[in-house]
């Protein structure tokens, strides 16, 4: 109740301000018409007289009366108490006031009083002192993506049974948007726990305090995480104004009183990370038939809009690579023109930790590395030797500093770089170095992103070893840990400071044999002011052996429910004894019976990857 009466006064003030008619600007007076000069015949031998008419003198401007007395100000009830305190401090410390007048808080609200208040962004009066953006959030494992403003109003007012937890700052600042205080006001720090224990609940949260365990819900289709957001179109964006006769002269005194914004677009980065790309076999066949950008045609707009677009490309670029779509061909490459598909999605950086990078031998790897260098495409995870392959890629965008690390934690050994030969950075030989790099880089950059080409399985749940090793990378300081090996979507595991993505599935690859391999995930991470604040799950479905499209609402629900159900337990019960480790086996798709592409377990005797030598004659590249 203590907020309602002052808030009503504020709304009355706004109504009054809207009803006051502006004093019309007086029309300029016409210039007086002077008589034409008379014609005078000159007298020979005498000077011609000057008969130019005299201009009428300009009137002396009369200065307006100098205001006297204190400047009356009012802080609206829709300004959070902490912000009012800082505004009052600015009043107390102001050294130069307009015309030497003092400021004092008025006891009443009127059009003669200077009022500080938050207003909806699109209707806010100038001058603007600050702006604030709030987000609707849910627990990360939530299928719902959007809410209408009408539904949100129902939750806000308590008219529906669905709970909405509103932080105190949001409750006060958004009062003019909803024209009332919310039914439930919750301390900001309690909201994540309240969401977790209340099924179906949502909350309204300050943008700059978002973190990865919260899923941001768009409002009427407008997403505050978007790097292309126009805040005027977003209903949960407000601006702090000062309205009144002295507004223009007062505003400079409060420029530094409050943080200018809690959503500075110049400090926001969207990072997209994608799964398996191998433009070979059936995908290559379709690209030759329908165009080199065919795989990108549906999803390119969204991916190219990111500030950083990442691709994990498993296969080498080989000039003149021949299409070989024979069944289970496992010696893979892409022809040079296929880069057009990656260019179409706005690829900025390429991770090369795939276990097919040396499918055409060390010579093919050298050619592929030169392909990237000639086009100035930033790469990491592979290199001319082991030291170069394991070197982090440093990147900066919108003031956010990144370090990207990629490694191969799987077979064959012929894909691993050596001290003198090209290939991928082998994770286990460089395990200590990678952990040390993470710890060092965490002190030097804002976000460390590590991706692993791990053991290939065809289930949404990660295997125990994967959970253990991915969590170790997270604990070492990696903010984002991503599995780029999985050909099916796998679980995600957020915490307040970072996230683990166990597997993204396929981006551009031809695995149409099962629904699981046709579905894919794209991670869209949002970094703000040097910190990961949100990770969005974009869902795709492969068509025509080459082209992913966006999943329908029903398909998306099924994909999300599958990976949410596969999230590993953070506190598993202790085992009574150390279980025996099962021998890895080749995996088949449960729904189709088609063979997967997992490598066999390492044998005691050396053997070739997938039981095939590489390079291999085209007529023999099949099982």
XYZ file of C-alpha atoms in Angstrom:
623
model
C 0.000 0.000 0.000
C 2.860 2.392 0.655
C 3.602 2.563 -3.056
C 0.089 2.888 -4.419
C -0.884 6.430 -3.384
C 2.309 8.097 -4.655
C 2.070 6.037 -7.837
C -1.480 7.265 -8.441
C -0.254 10.841 -8.034
C 2.349 10.160 -10.690
C -0.253 8.913 -13.117
C -2.369 12.003 -12.418
C 0.638 14.131 -13.182
C 1.168 12.388 -16.496
C -2.491 12.857 -17.374
C -2.322 16.512 -16.506
C 0.849 16.968 -18.494
C -0.789 15.341 -21.495
C -3.797 17.633 -21.259
C -1.883 20.931 -21.069
C -2.007 22.713 -24.416
C 1.296 24.095 -25.571
C 1.333 27.901 -25.894
C 1.342 28.647 -29.629
C 4.411 30.374 -30.942
C 3.495 33.967 -31.982
C 3.534 34.618 -35.706
C 6.335 36.973 -36.826
C 5.286 40.576 -37.488
C 5.481 41.662 -41.130
C 8.291 43.999 -42.087
C 7.026 47.558 -42.584
C 6.760 48.614 -46.236
C 8.856 51.686 -46.860
C 7.803 54.271 -49.476
C 9.653 54.236 -52.733
C 12.394 56.826 -53.064
C 11.300 59.902 -55.071
C 12.920 60.575 -58.423
C 15.134 63.726 -58.287
C 16.689 65.243 -61.363
C 20.378 66.027 -60.730
C 21.465 69.673 -60.940
C 24.503 70.095 -63.175
C 27.641 70.774 -61.180
C 26.130 69.826 -57.813
C 26.316 66.464 -55.962
C 23.329 64.189 -56.045
C 21.548 64.256 -52.681
C 21.275 61.016 -50.636
C 17.574 60.251 -50.356
C 17.772 56.636 -49.129
C 14.862 56.088 -46.713
C 15.743 55.611 -43.062
C 15.179 52.024 -41.685
C 12.842 51.708 -38.721
C 14.836 51.001 -35.507
C 14.665 47.448 -34.099
C 12.850 47.162 -30.790
C 15.056 46.467 -27.768
C 14.379 42.884 -26.584
C 12.972 42.651 -23.097
C 14.589 39.775 -21.130
C 12.183 37.454 -19.334
C 12.038 37.883 -15.624
C 14.716 35.946 -13.739
C 13.158 33.110 -11.736
C 13.610 33.419 -8.054
C 13.130 31.162 -5.095
C 14.032 27.475 -4.769
C 13.618 25.004 -7.623
C 10.861 22.551 -6.628
C 11.573 18.882 -7.428
C 9.717 15.626 -6.796
C 11.006 12.061 -7.057
C 8.218 9.810 -8.289
C 7.237 6.698 -6.408
C 8.175 4.648 -9.468
C 11.894 5.233 -8.889
C 13.552 2.524 -6.752
C 14.605 3.719 -3.315
C 18.312 3.132 -3.959
C 18.163 5.321 -7.055
C 16.271 8.064 -5.218
C 19.045 8.084 -2.618
C 21.653 8.635 -5.325
C 19.585 11.400 -6.927
C 19.326 13.121 -3.570
C 23.097 12.837 -3.168
C 23.446 14.585 -6.520
C 21.179 17.367 -5.258
C 23.268 17.781 -2.134
C 26.567 17.849 -4.005
C 25.516 20.099 -6.914
C 27.889 23.083 -6.937
C 26.311 25.113 -9.745
C 22.553 25.509 -9.833
C 20.476 27.413 -12.412
C 20.567 31.152 -11.575
C 22.064 30.300 -8.217
C 18.776 28.899 -6.989
C 18.603 26.063 -4.506
C 16.673 22.825 -5.050
C 14.139 21.580 -2.592
C 11.703 18.694 -2.614
C 8.123 19.857 -2.992
C 5.261 18.465 -0.964
C 2.798 18.483 -3.844
C 2.838 17.529 -7.513
C 1.886 20.158 -10.060
C 2.894 21.338 -13.502
C 5.162 23.899 -11.833
C 7.170 21.184 -10.108
C 10.077 19.306 -11.738
C 9.235 15.619 -11.480
C 11.670 12.713 -11.899
C 9.956 9.499 -13.046
C 10.278 6.356 -15.165
C 8.136 6.183 -18.307
C 7.629 3.541 -21.021
C 10.519 3.845 -23.464
C 8.520 4.941 -26.488
C 6.568 7.607 -24.553
C 9.413 9.005 -22.420
C 9.887 12.777 -22.354
C 13.229 14.443 -22.960
C 15.624 14.956 -21.311
C 16.513 11.335 -20.506
C 18.663 10.606 -17.469
C 18.814 6.788 -17.589
C 17.126 3.727 -19.063
C 16.380 0.260 -17.746
C 15.519 -3.011 -19.507
C 13.940 -6.020 -17.783
C 13.504 -9.604 -18.990
C 10.883 -12.282 -18.451
C 12.707 -15.403 -17.291
C 12.007 -19.055 -16.496
C 14.173 -21.984 -15.344
C 16.622 -22.986 -18.092
C 14.870 -26.328 -18.738
C 11.696 -24.628 -19.974
C 10.053 -25.329 -23.314
C 8.047 -22.081 -23.495
C 9.779 -19.445 -25.641
C 7.360 -16.501 -25.762
C 4.570 -14.803 -23.802
C 2.064 -12.189 -24.894
C 1.825 -8.906 -23.064
C -1.822 -9.699 -22.293
C -0.785 -12.958 -20.580
C 1.944 -11.135 -18.704
C -0.527 -8.520 -17.460
C -2.731 -11.290 -16.104
C 0.165 -12.766 -14.158
C 1.281 -9.317 -12.966
C -2.115 -8.431 -11.536
C -2.701 -11.871 -10.035
C -5.802 -12.429 -12.145
C -4.448 -15.798 -13.300
C -3.265 -18.706 -11.189
C 0.116 -18.750 -12.924
C 2.715 -17.112 -10.660
C 4.979 -14.234 -11.645
C 7.841 -13.226 -9.348
C 8.855 -9.602 -9.860
C 12.007 -8.071 -8.448
C 11.454 -4.927 -6.390
C 13.275 -2.649 -8.838
C 11.228 -4.044 -11.734
C 7.990 -3.759 -9.770
C 8.553 -0.054 -9.122
C 10.058 1.020 -12.455
C 7.505 -0.917 -14.540
C 4.521 0.475 -12.618
C 3.632 2.921 -15.427
C 3.747 0.074 -17.975
C 1.285 -2.132 -16.067
C -0.546 0.772 -14.350
C -0.291 -0.953 -10.969
C 2.084 -2.720 -8.668
C 2.463 -6.497 -9.153
C 0.649 -9.045 -7.045
C 3.955 -10.574 -5.886
C 7.198 -8.665 -5.244
C 10.248 -10.873 -4.609
C 13.828 -9.949 -3.691
C 15.980 -10.325 -6.790
C 18.383 -12.770 -5.157
C 15.509 -15.121 -4.228
C 13.982 -15.348 -7.691
C 16.049 -18.257 -9.146
C 15.193 -20.476 -6.161
C 11.521 -19.491 -6.260
C 11.377 -20.325 -9.973
C 13.013 -23.703 -9.426
C 10.536 -24.734 -6.734
C 7.393 -23.407 -8.453
C 6.421 -25.281 -11.644
C 5.048 -23.062 -14.399
C 6.305 -19.857 -12.805
C 7.943 -16.920 -14.558
C 9.772 -13.875 -13.230
C 10.770 -10.375 -14.303
C 14.462 -9.768 -13.817
C 16.901 -6.870 -14.462
C 18.727 -7.398 -17.767
C 22.226 -6.862 -16.398
C 21.676 -9.451 -13.651
C 20.735 -12.326 -15.981
C 22.763 -15.540 -15.783
C 22.809 -18.884 -17.657
C 20.454 -20.816 -15.349
C 17.619 -18.501 -16.428
C 15.911 -18.826 -19.796
C 14.852 -15.500 -21.286
C 11.287 -15.512 -22.634
C 10.458 -13.080 -25.447
C 7.432 -10.791 -25.083
C 5.136 -10.592 -28.110
C 7.999 -12.003 -30.137
C 10.546 -9.354 -29.065
C 13.696 -10.796 -27.490
C 15.721 -8.445 -25.244
C 18.839 -10.564 -25.895
C 18.839 -9.670 -29.585
C 21.788 -7.640 -30.780
C 19.344 -5.862 -33.090
C 16.811 -4.901 -30.399
C 14.973 -1.599 -30.750
C 14.018 -0.891 -27.111
C 11.115 1.283 -28.255
C 9.405 -1.915 -29.478
C 9.992 -3.824 -26.248
C 7.340 -3.308 -23.539
C 9.643 -3.956 -20.570
C 11.996 -1.063 -21.345
C 11.615 2.233 -19.447
C 13.447 5.561 -19.313
C 14.026 7.965 -16.448
C 12.985 11.510 -17.349
C 12.691 14.841 -15.614
C 9.561 16.828 -16.503
C 8.928 20.442 -15.556
C 9.810 24.068 -16.179
C 13.485 23.635 -15.219
C 14.005 20.194 -16.773
C 16.607 21.207 -19.364
C 18.790 23.072 -16.873
C 18.457 20.385 -14.198
C 19.316 17.368 -16.363
C 23.100 18.023 -16.594
C 23.335 17.990 -12.813
C 22.169 14.357 -12.712
C 24.156 12.946 -15.653
C 26.440 10.869 -13.430
C 24.051 10.278 -10.545
C 22.886 6.861 -11.852
C 24.261 4.225 -14.209
C 23.194 5.411 -17.635
C 21.769 2.016 -18.611
C 21.620 -1.634 -17.596
C 21.742 -2.714 -21.250
C 24.500 -0.993 -23.178
C 24.354 -2.266 -26.759
C 28.025 -1.402 -27.241
C 28.906 -4.051 -24.612
C 26.689 -6.874 -25.919
C 27.941 -9.782 -28.046
C 26.000 -12.689 -29.523
C 28.099 -15.802 -30.149
C 26.689 -18.655 -32.219
C 28.329 -22.081 -31.953
C 27.394 -24.967 -34.247
C 27.833 -28.720 -34.388
C 29.190 -31.187 -36.923
C 29.917 -29.801 -40.381
C 31.151 -32.226 -43.050
C 30.153 -31.037 -46.526
C 30.861 -34.378 -48.156
C 29.037 -37.440 -49.431
C 25.281 -36.810 -49.761
C 25.602 -33.173 -48.725
C 28.209 -32.567 -51.405
C 26.038 -34.295 -53.988
C 23.133 -31.954 -53.218
C 25.414 -28.898 -53.276
C 26.642 -29.814 -56.732
C 23.050 -30.261 -57.854
C 21.368 -27.264 -56.156
C 24.132 -24.760 -55.535
C 26.993 -24.274 -53.135
C 24.961 -22.171 -50.691
C 22.053 -24.637 -50.647
C 22.755 -25.931 -47.098
C 22.648 -22.359 -45.729
C 19.556 -21.060 -47.522
C 17.069 -21.431 -44.643
C 19.118 -20.650 -41.541
C 21.673 -18.162 -42.858
C 19.818 -15.022 -41.747
C 19.847 -15.960 -38.075
C 23.414 -17.248 -38.037
C 24.862 -14.344 -40.002
C 23.189 -11.861 -37.624
C 25.396 -13.008 -34.730
C 28.434 -10.940 -33.848
C 30.574 -14.090 -33.864
C 29.529 -17.177 -35.837
C 31.491 -20.359 -35.139
C 31.673 -23.531 -37.228
C 33.277 -26.851 -36.318
C 34.428 -28.204 -39.675
C 35.475 -31.839 -39.470
C 36.902 -32.367 -42.950
C 39.714 -30.822 -45.015
C 39.278 -28.529 -47.991
C 40.854 -30.314 -50.966
C 40.969 -28.644 -54.369
C 38.849 -30.643 -56.807
C 37.540 -33.017 -54.136
C 35.339 -35.535 -55.941
C 31.856 -36.292 -54.686
C 31.767 -39.842 -53.381
C 28.345 -40.726 -51.993
C 28.859 -44.458 -51.774
C 27.387 -46.069 -48.682
C 29.483 -45.497 -45.544
C 32.266 -43.689 -47.356
C 34.339 -42.406 -44.463
C 37.182 -40.635 -46.248
C 35.780 -37.140 -46.393
C 36.724 -33.804 -47.923
C 35.137 -30.622 -49.274
C 35.924 -28.861 -52.533
C 37.004 -25.218 -52.358
C 33.703 -23.724 -53.592
C 31.880 -25.342 -50.656
C 33.212 -22.535 -48.466
C 30.391 -20.447 -49.955
C 27.918 -22.236 -47.671
C 29.943 -21.274 -44.598
C 30.390 -17.764 -45.891
C 26.625 -17.475 -46.344
C 26.016 -18.096 -42.629
C 28.546 -15.417 -41.718
C 31.275 -17.740 -40.414
C 33.870 -15.776 -38.446
C 35.930 -18.519 -36.775
C 36.450 -22.217 -37.506
C 37.317 -24.956 -35.014
C 39.314 -27.798 -36.557
C 39.324 -30.452 -33.832
C 37.477 -33.046 -35.925
C 38.827 -36.557 -36.315
C 38.583 -36.314 -40.116
C 40.981 -33.362 -40.544
C 43.706 -35.667 -41.885
C 41.460 -37.907 -43.994
C 43.620 -37.044 -47.013
C 46.866 -37.505 -45.171
C 49.284 -34.938 -43.802
C 49.626 -33.440 -47.280
C 45.879 -32.904 -47.457
C 45.950 -31.282 -44.019
C 48.679 -28.878 -45.156
C 46.624 -27.958 -48.214
C 43.522 -27.344 -46.089
C 45.393 -25.192 -43.576
C 46.766 -23.123 -46.444
C 43.215 -22.762 -47.802
C 42.186 -21.010 -44.576
C 45.325 -18.899 -44.398
C 44.998 -17.689 -47.985
C 41.479 -16.447 -47.180
C 42.443 -15.009 -43.766
C 39.926 -17.254 -41.993
C 40.729 -17.548 -38.261
C 41.169 -21.212 -37.225
C 42.130 -23.104 -34.090
C 42.286 -26.733 -32.971
C 44.556 -27.779 -35.859
C 47.877 -26.479 -37.096
C 51.145 -27.214 -38.825
C 52.340 -28.946 -35.660
C 51.155 -29.808 -32.169
C 52.156 -26.506 -30.589
C 50.256 -24.509 -33.206
C 47.238 -26.828 -33.108
C 46.810 -26.331 -29.361
C 47.255 -22.550 -29.479
C 44.181 -20.606 -28.302
C 42.474 -18.181 -30.675
C 42.023 -14.737 -29.115
C 39.087 -12.589 -30.224
C 37.388 -9.355 -29.199
C 33.915 -8.035 -29.956
C 32.020 -5.087 -28.451
C 34.627 -4.842 -25.728
C 34.236 -8.515 -24.730
C 37.476 -10.513 -24.897
C 37.397 -14.212 -25.848
C 39.781 -17.147 -25.943
C 38.768 -20.202 -28.007
C 40.445 -23.596 -27.486
C 39.677 -26.815 -29.385
C 41.021 -30.352 -28.984
C 40.396 -33.880 -30.237
C 39.755 -36.467 -27.514
C 39.115 -39.396 -29.860
C 40.676 -41.558 -32.512
C 42.380 -42.079 -34.967
C 45.918 -41.267 -33.939
C 46.679 -40.347 -37.556
C 44.490 -37.271 -37.019
C 46.640 -36.035 -34.141
C 49.254 -33.365 -34.748
C 52.832 -34.222 -33.847
C 55.831 -32.028 -33.019
C 56.554 -31.710 -36.731
C 53.382 -32.777 -38.580
C 49.946 -31.201 -39.029
C 46.748 -32.393 -37.411
C 44.392 -31.748 -34.520
C 45.450 -30.965 -30.948
C 45.185 -34.307 -29.111
C 43.443 -33.671 -25.803
C 45.060 -36.317 -23.636
C 48.652 -35.601 -24.675
C 48.029 -31.908 -23.977
C 45.637 -32.224 -21.039
C 47.811 -30.379 -18.503
C 48.693 -27.651 -20.972
C 45.038 -27.054 -21.806
C 44.032 -26.794 -18.146
C 46.937 -24.409 -17.509
C 45.948 -22.314 -20.535
C 42.375 -22.084 -19.254
C 43.524 -20.898 -15.825
C 45.934 -18.363 -17.350
C 43.510 -17.025 -19.946
C 40.722 -16.661 -17.397
C 42.806 -13.857 -15.868
C 43.470 -12.225 -19.231
C 40.138 -12.406 -21.077
C 36.466 -12.283 -20.183
C 35.226 -15.568 -21.666
C 37.104 -18.821 -22.261
C 35.327 -21.230 -24.636
C 36.625 -24.804 -24.937
C 35.324 -27.340 -27.452
C 36.094 -31.043 -27.513
C 35.711 -33.589 -30.273
C 34.837 -36.381 -27.840
C 33.741 -40.026 -28.019
C 30.934 -40.358 -30.557
C 27.702 -41.732 -29.144
C 24.160 -41.532 -30.470
C 22.189 -40.803 -27.312
C 21.040 -37.504 -25.771
C 22.668 -38.298 -22.424
C 26.448 -37.925 -22.117
C 28.502 -40.899 -20.962
C 29.981 -40.715 -17.412
C 33.519 -40.042 -18.632
C 32.236 -37.179 -20.756
C 30.452 -35.616 -17.790
C 33.559 -35.916 -15.645
C 35.944 -34.439 -18.186
C 33.662 -31.630 -19.386
C 32.993 -30.609 -15.779
C 36.735 -30.582 -15.105
C 37.177 -28.055 -17.913
C 34.385 -25.946 -16.455
C 35.943 -26.086 -12.996
C 39.299 -25.068 -14.450
C 37.723 -21.800 -15.546
C 36.185 -22.395 -18.982
C 32.980 -20.372 -19.209
C 31.587 -22.364 -22.160
C 32.403 -26.043 -22.728
C 31.032 -27.538 -25.943
C 31.013 -31.041 -27.368
C 31.301 -30.827 -31.162
C 31.470 -34.585 -31.791
C 27.892 -35.688 -31.302
C 25.711 -36.392 -34.329
C 22.587 -36.119 -32.136
C 21.481 -33.366 -29.716
C 22.757 -33.902 -26.187
C 22.123 -32.401 -22.749
C 23.020 -28.866 -21.632
C 24.159 -28.085 -18.088
C 24.084 -24.411 -17.008
C 25.283 -22.942 -13.740
C 25.204 -19.314 -12.546
C 28.552 -18.503 -14.190
C 28.787 -20.703 -17.272
C 27.443 -23.645 -19.245
C 28.332 -27.093 -20.559
C 26.866 -28.172 -23.895
C 27.536 -31.906 -24.184
C 26.643 -32.190 -27.872
C 25.059 -30.061 -30.599
C 24.321 -32.657 -33.253
C 24.796 -31.981 -36.964
C 24.828 -28.672 -38.814
C 25.754 -29.520 -42.436
C 25.935 -33.312 -42.823
C 23.958 -35.986 -44.637
C 22.750 -38.277 -41.820
C 19.082 -38.729 -42.763
C 18.840 -42.340 -41.545
C 17.236 -41.512 -38.176
C 15.196 -38.721 -36.619
C 17.857 -38.281 -33.933
C 20.607 -37.554 -36.484
C 18.319 -35.269 -38.475
C 17.745 -33.017 -35.457
C 20.369 -30.485 -34.443
C 21.076 -27.715 -31.962
C 22.657 -24.315 -32.421
C 23.901 -22.514 -29.311
C 23.377 -18.762 -29.208
C 25.262 -17.313 -26.260
C 24.847 -13.706 -25.103
C 27.789 -11.973 -23.456
C 27.240 -8.666 -21.707
C 29.893 -6.461 -20.197
C 32.443 -9.280 -20.066
C 30.133 -11.979 -18.720
C 28.023 -14.833 -20.099
C 24.427 -13.927 -19.197
C 22.352 -16.287 -21.349
C 22.500 -19.339 -23.618
C 19.664 -19.979 -26.074
C 18.925 -23.304 -27.755
C 18.024 -23.045 -31.439
C 16.635 -26.255 -32.964
C 16.937 -27.540 -36.540
C 15.820 -30.486 -38.651
C 17.815 -31.774 -41.631
C 16.083 -32.084 -45.013
C 17.289 -33.436 -48.338
C 20.607 -34.747 -46.934
C 22.030 -31.225 -46.888
C 19.766 -28.422 -45.694
C 18.763 -27.787 -42.072
C 15.518 -25.917 -41.442
C 14.077 -24.552 -38.218
C 12.097 -27.095 -36.208
C 8.353 -26.651 -35.977
C 6.832 -25.857 -32.590
C 5.894 -29.500 -32.035
C 9.296 -30.770 -33.195
C 11.085 -28.236 -31.023
C 9.133 -29.311 -27.963
C 10.174 -32.923 -28.512
C 13.837 -32.027 -29.029
C 13.974 -29.833 -25.935
C 12.199 -32.356 -23.725
C 14.648 -35.026 -24.862
C 17.782 -33.080 -23.949
C 16.315 -31.686 -20.722
C 15.507 -35.230 -19.591
C 19.113 -36.231 -20.315
C 20.719 -33.604 -18.062
C 23.177 -35.423 -15.771
C 22.607 -35.359 -12.035
C 24.759 -32.775 -10.309
C 24.816 -34.780 -7.089
C 24.780 -38.483 -8.026
C 24.641 -40.975 -5.151
C 28.077 -42.303 -4.232
C 28.916 -45.650 -5.772
C 29.545 -48.506 -3.365
C 32.369 -49.764 -5.482
C 34.150 -48.672 -8.629
C 32.093 -50.042 -11.527
C 33.817 -51.895 -14.286
C 34.159 -49.800 -17.441
C 32.292 -51.378 -20.358
C 34.075 -51.822 -23.622
C 32.948 -49.208 -26.183
C 30.997 -50.689 -29.064
C 29.926 -49.368 -32.436
C 26.569 -47.668 -31.981
C 23.406 -48.137 -34.015
C 20.411 -45.864 -34.116
C 17.656 -47.238 -31.911
C 14.931 -45.965 -34.205
C 16.283 -47.107 -37.546
C 18.890 -49.812 -37.013
C 21.249 -47.931 -39.339
C 24.914 -48.020 -38.330
C 26.289 -44.934 -36.673
C 29.682 -43.460 -37.451
C 31.338 -44.024 -34.074
C 34.926 -45.201 -34.181
C 35.691 -48.639 -32.751
C 37.460 -48.973 -29.421
C 41.256 -48.753 -29.615
C 42.695 -52.236 -30.148
C 45.883 -53.636 -28.690
C 47.410 -53.610 -32.155
C 47.478 -50.436 -34.301
C 44.556 -50.202 -36.673
C 43.216 -47.636 -39.104
C 40.311 -45.315 -38.272
C 36.941 -46.924 -39.087
C 38.924 -49.948 -40.353
C 39.785 -47.962 -43.502
C 43.119 -46.698 -44.743
C 43.233 -43.111 -45.978
C 43.404 -41.832 -48.641
C 41.473 -44.656 -50.241
C 40.526 -45.461 -53.801
C 36.988 -44.193 -54.635
C 35.795 -47.623 -55.719
C 36.787 -49.147 -52.383
C 35.493 -46.527 -49.913
C 32.556 -48.547 -48.661
C 31.784 -51.281 -46.197
